[in-house]
C-alpha cells in the first residue's frame, strides 16, 4: 500500500502530458487546409480510425463505472457484448455504404441534400448540445476521480477540471484530427494497460485468482432475462437492445463517429475501422469486468483497506480509483492515472474537433457570403476548437451542483439526443416519402418521449421529496429504467415522423389542387 501517489507518479503524468502536447504541435506544422484538420484528407489507416472511434466513445464514465457496476450489480452488463455482431452488420453493411458515397466534412450536410436546410440545422444543433453536455460531464467525473486518487480536497475540483480540459483543448485545437487519432491510440494503450495492471496487482495481493466468481454473489441484483416492468433497472434483453441501438444511433447520427468514417479511403476501409472498434470494445469491456471482479475479491479479502465509513456495496464506484492510488506500487500508479486521464481526454479532444467541424461547416461556411482562403479557415477552425473547449471547462465547474447520481444522470441526459438525432438520418435515407417538417416533428416527438422516460417518475411526488432534503435527486429510486429510453424514443420519432410526413404531403396536395 502506497498511501497515495508518489512524486515519481507525478513525473510520469507530467511526461505523458508533455508528449501529448508535443504531438499536437507536431501535426499542426503539417496542416495546410481544413480538410486535413477535420478529416485527415480521407487517408487515415482503418486500424487507427477504429481505435480512435472506440477511445472517443468509451469515456471516463465507462472506464470508471464498468468495474463499479460489476462489483455492485453483477455480470449481466457483460451480455451487452452480444450486441456487437448485430451492430457491426447494421452499421457496416447498411449505414456506412450510404454515408461513404458522400464526401462531406459534416454529417449534417447529408440532411440538407435530402430534407433541406431546417433539418440540417436541427441535426447540427442537437449534436452540439449533446457533445457539449457530454464533455462537461466527462471533465467533471474525471476530476472527481483525480481528487480521490490524489487525496485532494473538494475545494480543488475546479482547478483539476480546468487542468484536465485545458490539455485536451490545446492539442486538439492545434493538431486537428490527425493529432486526435494518434493520441487516441496512445491513450487506448494506457487505458487497456492500466486495467490489466490493476488485475495483476490485485491477484498478487490476494495470492491467486480466487477472486474470480464461480457462483452468483448474494449481494448482486436479481437481473432477469426480460421484463415488461419499466422499473426493473437492467435485464439481459434490455442490455443487448440498448447496446445495439446505442451503436446504430451513434454511428448513424453522430458527427464524432461519421467524421472518422469519412477519414478513411472508402466504405471497405470504414467498415474495417468499425470492426476494429468493435473488437477493441469487447476486449476492454472484458478486461474491465475482470477489474471489477478482482477488486471485489480484494476488498472482501482486505476490508481494512476500505476508507473509513465506506462499504463495498455503497461505494463501489470509488474502489477503482482508490486501488490505483493506494495499492499500486510507485510508478505503476502514475501509468494508470495516465490511463484515467486518457479516457477523459480521448473523448474531449474528439468532441472538440467534431463540434468545430460541425459549427464551421454547418453554420459559418453555410452562411458565409464571401469566400476566404484555406489558411484563414484553418485559423478560424483552431480558434473555434479552443473556444468550445473553454466553454466545456467552464460548464463542468458548475456540475457539482447537479443533484442525483452522476452516472445515472449522464445516461439519461445523453439519451435525450442520441435516438432523435439518428431519426433524422433514418427518415432522410430510408423513408422515401419523408418531408423536412415531418422529420423535424418526429425528432421533436422522440426527444419529448426520451425526456418523459428519463425524468418522469410515475406515482412519485418528487416535489415533496425535494423539500424533504436539500440534496435529494430529481430522479427517484423508482424511476423508469434507462434501458427504455432509446427504444421508446426511436420508435416514437420514426412513427411520428412518418405520420407527420404523410400529413404534410397530403396538405400540400390539397393546397396545390
mmCIF file of C-alpha atoms in Angstrom, residues 115-289:
data_model
loop_
_atom_site.group_PDB
_atom_site.id
_atom_site.type_symbol
_atom_site.label_atom_id
_atom_site.label_comp_id
_atom_site.label_asym_id
_atom_site.label_seq_id
_atom_site.Cartn_x
_atom_site.Cartn_y
_atom_site.Cartn_z
ATOM 1 C CA UNK A 115 -34.625 17.094 -46.349
ATOM 2 C CA UNK A 116 -33.499 20.700 -46.649
ATOM 3 C CA UNK A 117 -31.780 23.326 -44.523
ATOM 4 C CA UNK A 118 -34.098 23.225 -41.429
ATOM 5 C CA UNK A 119 -33.382 19.510 -40.884
ATOM 6 C CA UNK A 120 -29.658 20.126 -41.252
ATOM 7 C CA UNK A 121 -29.746 22.940 -38.706
ATOM 8 C CA UNK A 122 -31.730 20.837 -36.212
ATOM 9 C CA UNK A 123 -29.351 17.887 -36.524
ATOM 10 C CA UNK A 124 -26.313 20.120 -36.076
ATOM 11 C CA UNK A 125 -27.784 21.915 -33.049
ATOM 12 C CA UNK A 126 -28.750 18.621 -31.366
ATOM 13 C CA UNK A 127 -25.247 17.268 -31.914
ATOM 14 C CA UNK A 128 -23.580 20.366 -30.477
ATOM 15 C CA UNK A 129 -25.809 20.315 -27.376
ATOM 16 C CA UNK A 130 -25.222 16.586 -26.877
ATOM 17 C CA UNK A 131 -21.440 16.773 -27.070
ATOM 18 C CA UNK A 132 -21.131 19.967 -25.033
ATOM 19 C CA UNK A 133 -23.055 18.456 -22.118
ATOM 20 C CA UNK A 134 -21.303 15.101 -22.543
ATOM 21 C CA UNK A 135 -17.807 16.605 -22.468
ATOM 22 C CA UNK A 136 -18.653 18.797 -19.479
ATOM 23 C CA UNK A 137 -19.748 15.712 -17.574
ATOM 24 C CA UNK A 138 -16.616 13.826 -18.604
ATOM 25 C CA UNK A 139 -14.325 16.532 -17.279
ATOM 26 C CA UNK A 140 -16.290 16.718 -14.048
ATOM 27 C CA UNK A 141 -16.266 12.954 -13.431
ATOM 28 C CA UNK A 142 -12.587 12.590 -14.325
ATOM 29 C CA UNK A 143 -11.775 15.425 -11.946
ATOM 30 C CA UNK A 144 -13.738 13.773 -9.136
ATOM 31 C CA UNK A 145 -11.741 10.574 -9.651
ATOM 32 C CA UNK A 146 -8.464 12.510 -9.653
ATOM 33 C CA UNK A 147 -9.436 14.138 -6.344
ATOM 34 C CA UNK A 148 -9.941 10.664 -4.885
ATOM 35 C CA UNK A 149 -6.609 9.391 -6.203
ATOM 36 C CA UNK A 150 -4.592 12.419 -5.119
ATOM 37 C CA UNK A 151 -6.336 12.788 -1.752
ATOM 38 C CA UNK A 152 -7.193 16.380 -2.641
ATOM 39 C CA UNK A 153 -9.950 18.400 -1.024
ATOM 40 C CA UNK A 154 -13.208 19.024 -2.824
ATOM 41 C CA UNK A 155 -12.355 22.734 -2.994
ATOM 42 C CA UNK A 156 -9.731 21.931 -5.639
ATOM 43 C CA UNK A 157 -12.229 20.357 -8.052
ATOM 44 C CA UNK A 158 -12.397 23.367 -10.376
ATOM 45 C CA UNK A 159 -8.589 23.573 -10.628
ATOM 46 C CA UNK A 160 -8.320 19.892 -11.575
ATOM 47 C CA UNK A 161 -11.196 20.248 -14.060
ATOM 48 C CA UNK A 162 -9.536 23.237 -15.710
ATOM 49 C CA UNK A 163 -6.197 21.401 -15.992
ATOM 50 C CA UNK A 164 -7.781 18.245 -17.449
ATOM 51 C CA UNK A 165 -9.775 20.156 -20.031
ATOM 52 C CA UNK A 166 -7.007 22.593 -20.944
ATOM 53 C CA UNK A 167 -4.581 19.852 -22.008
ATOM 54 C CA UNK A 168 -7.105 18.231 -24.342
ATOM 55 C CA UNK A 169 -8.199 21.607 -25.721
ATOM 56 C CA UNK A 170 -4.680 22.755 -26.580
ATOM 57 C CA UNK A 171 -3.575 19.727 -28.549
ATOM 58 C CA UNK A 172 -6.973 19.174 -30.220
ATOM 59 C CA UNK A 173 -7.127 22.800 -31.396
ATOM 60 C CA UNK A 174 -3.505 22.678 -32.615
ATOM 61 C CA UNK A 175 -3.252 19.303 -34.288
ATOM 62 C CA UNK A 176 -6.701 18.571 -35.679
ATOM 63 C CA UNK A 177 -7.954 15.059 -36.397
ATOM 64 C CA UNK A 178 -4.501 13.568 -37.051
ATOM 65 C CA UNK A 179 -3.274 14.604 -33.597
ATOM 66 C CA UNK A 180 -6.527 13.369 -32.069
ATOM 67 C CA UNK A 181 -6.309 9.947 -33.751
ATOM 68 C CA UNK A 182 -2.613 9.397 -32.910
ATOM 69 C CA UNK A 183 -3.096 10.362 -29.257
ATOM 70 C CA UNK A 184 -6.247 8.234 -29.104
ATOM 71 C CA UNK A 185 -4.075 5.211 -29.956
ATOM 72 C CA UNK A 186 -1.618 6.110 -27.193
ATOM 73 C CA UNK A 187 -4.453 6.682 -24.762
ATOM 74 C CA UNK A 188 -6.131 3.372 -25.664
ATOM 75 C CA UNK A 189 -2.900 1.527 -24.845
ATOM 76 C CA UNK A 190 -2.679 3.336 -21.496
ATOM 77 C CA UNK A 191 -6.328 2.657 -20.707
ATOM 78 C CA UNK A 192 -6.075 -1.040 -21.554
ATOM 79 C CA UNK A 193 -2.679 -1.469 -19.907
ATOM 80 C CA UNK A 194 -3.756 0.313 -16.734
ATOM 81 C CA UNK A 195 -6.717 -2.005 -16.310
ATOM 82 C CA UNK A 196 -4.514 -5.079 -16.807
ATOM 83 C CA UNK A 197 -2.057 -3.774 -14.182
ATOM 84 C CA UNK A 198 -4.858 -3.497 -11.625
ATOM 85 C CA UNK A 199 -5.897 -7.113 -12.258
ATOM 86 C CA UNK A 200 -2.319 -8.348 -11.919
ATOM 87 C CA UNK A 201 -1.633 -6.438 -8.693
ATOM 88 C CA UNK A 202 -4.926 -7.484 -7.087
ATOM 89 C CA UNK A 203 -4.142 -11.100 -7.979
ATOM 90 C CA UNK A 204 -0.660 -10.816 -6.458
ATOM 91 C CA UNK A 205 -2.005 -9.267 -3.250
ATOM 92 C CA UNK A 206 -4.693 -11.929 -2.869
ATOM 93 C CA UNK A 207 -2.272 -14.717 -3.762
ATOM 94 C CA UNK A 208 -4.113 -16.187 -6.733
ATOM 95 C CA UNK A 209 -7.254 -15.916 -8.824
ATOM 96 C CA UNK A 210 -9.602 -16.877 -6.016
ATOM 97 C CA UNK A 211 -11.338 -13.556 -6.718
ATOM 98 C CA UNK A 212 -12.921 -14.948 -9.902
ATOM 99 C CA UNK A 213 -16.581 -15.709 -9.089
ATOM 100 C CA UNK A 214 -17.815 -19.261 -9.526
ATOM 101 C CA UNK A 215 -21.343 -18.581 -8.247
ATOM 102 C CA UNK A 216 -23.820 -15.712 -8.063
ATOM 103 C CA UNK A 217 -22.921 -13.295 -5.277
ATOM 104 C CA UNK A 218 -25.891 -12.765 -2.900
ATOM 105 C CA UNK A 219 -25.152 -9.025 -2.879
ATOM 106 C CA UNK A 220 -25.761 -8.713 -6.637
ATOM 107 C CA UNK A 221 -29.108 -7.594 -8.020
ATOM 108 C CA UNK A 222 -31.546 -10.069 -9.495
ATOM 109 C CA UNK A 223 -31.398 -9.183 -13.187
ATOM 110 C CA UNK A 224 -33.951 -11.137 -15.256
ATOM 111 C CA UNK A 225 -33.732 -12.216 -18.883
ATOM 112 C CA UNK A 226 -36.647 -9.964 -19.822
ATOM 113 C CA UNK A 227 -39.304 -7.948 -18.062
ATOM 114 C CA UNK A 228 -42.130 -5.667 -19.180
ATOM 115 C CA UNK A 229 -41.857 -3.857 -15.855
ATOM 116 C CA UNK A 230 -40.281 -0.487 -16.756
ATOM 117 C CA UNK A 231 -38.990 -0.086 -13.200
ATOM 118 C CA UNK A 232 -36.701 -3.140 -13.441
ATOM 119 C CA UNK A 233 -33.328 -1.435 -13.740
ATOM 120 C CA UNK A 234 -31.500 -3.906 -16.014
ATOM 121 C CA UNK A 235 -32.455 -7.035 -17.967
ATOM 122 C CA UNK A 236 -30.415 -9.231 -20.290
ATOM 123 C CA UNK A 237 -32.599 -8.384 -23.293
ATOM 124 C CA UNK A 238 -32.595 -4.698 -22.386
ATOM 125 C CA UNK A 239 -28.797 -4.675 -22.136
ATOM 126 C CA UNK A 240 -28.396 -6.202 -25.600
ATOM 127 C CA UNK A 241 -31.044 -3.957 -27.180
ATOM 128 C CA UNK A 242 -29.564 -0.876 -25.525
ATOM 129 C CA UNK A 243 -26.130 -1.764 -26.919
ATOM 130 C CA UNK A 244 -27.414 -2.301 -30.467
ATOM 131 C CA UNK A 245 -29.446 0.906 -30.536
ATOM 132 C CA UNK A 246 -26.658 2.962 -28.977
ATOM 133 C CA UNK A 247 -24.124 1.871 -31.598
ATOM 134 C CA UNK A 248 -26.522 2.157 -34.541
ATOM 135 C CA UNK A 249 -27.795 5.588 -33.489
ATOM 136 C CA UNK A 250 -24.302 6.864 -32.687
ATOM 137 C CA UNK A 251 -22.627 5.528 -35.842
ATOM 138 C CA UNK A 252 -25.555 6.709 -37.942
ATOM 139 C CA UNK A 253 -26.215 10.144 -36.483
ATOM 140 C CA UNK A 254 -23.222 11.393 -34.510
ATOM 141 C CA UNK A 255 -20.586 13.544 -36.204
ATOM 142 C CA UNK A 256 -17.938 12.084 -33.875
ATOM 143 C CA UNK A 257 -18.361 8.652 -35.500
ATOM 144 C CA UNK A 258 -19.213 9.710 -39.048
ATOM 145 C CA UNK A 259 -16.208 12.053 -39.155
ATOM 146 C CA UNK A 260 -13.947 9.046 -38.555
ATOM 147 C CA UNK A 261 -15.570 7.006 -41.298
ATOM 148 C CA UNK A 262 -15.022 9.937 -43.661
ATOM 149 C CA UNK A 263 -11.325 9.969 -42.717
ATOM 150 C CA UNK A 264 -10.834 6.571 -44.435
ATOM 151 C CA UNK A 265 -10.439 5.920 -48.174
ATOM 152 C CA UNK A 266 -13.650 4.027 -48.930
ATOM 153 C CA UNK A 267 -16.555 2.037 -47.476
ATOM 154 C CA UNK A 268 -14.446 -1.106 -47.098
ATOM 155 C CA UNK A 269 -11.827 0.740 -45.047
ATOM 156 C CA UNK A 270 -14.528 2.424 -42.961
ATOM 157 C CA UNK A 271 -16.119 -0.972 -42.304
ATOM 158 C CA UNK A 272 -12.770 -2.391 -41.190
ATOM 159 C CA UNK A 273 -12.316 0.562 -38.844
ATOM 160 C CA UNK A 274 -15.690 -0.184 -37.249
ATOM 161 C CA UNK A 275 -14.690 -3.841 -36.893
ATOM 162 C CA UNK A 276 -11.508 -2.756 -35.083
ATOM 163 C CA UNK A 277 -13.650 -0.558 -32.844
ATOM 164 C CA UNK A 278 -15.944 -3.498 -32.060
ATOM 165 C CA UNK A 279 -13.083 -5.871 -31.229
ATOM 166 C CA UNK A 280 -11.403 -3.237 -29.049
ATOM 167 C CA UNK A 281 -14.684 -2.645 -27.246
ATOM 168 C CA UNK A 282 -15.169 -6.334 -26.479
ATOM 169 C CA UNK A 283 -11.584 -6.653 -25.234
ATOM 170 C CA UNK A 284 -11.703 -3.633 -22.932
ATOM 171 C CA UNK A 285 -15.155 -4.439 -21.520
ATOM 172 C CA UNK A 286 -13.912 -7.951 -20.690
ATOM 173 C CA UNK A 287 -10.786 -6.587 -19.001
ATOM 174 C CA UNK A 288 -12.767 -4.006 -17.010
ATOM 175 C CA UNK A 289 -15.170 -6.726 -15.907
#
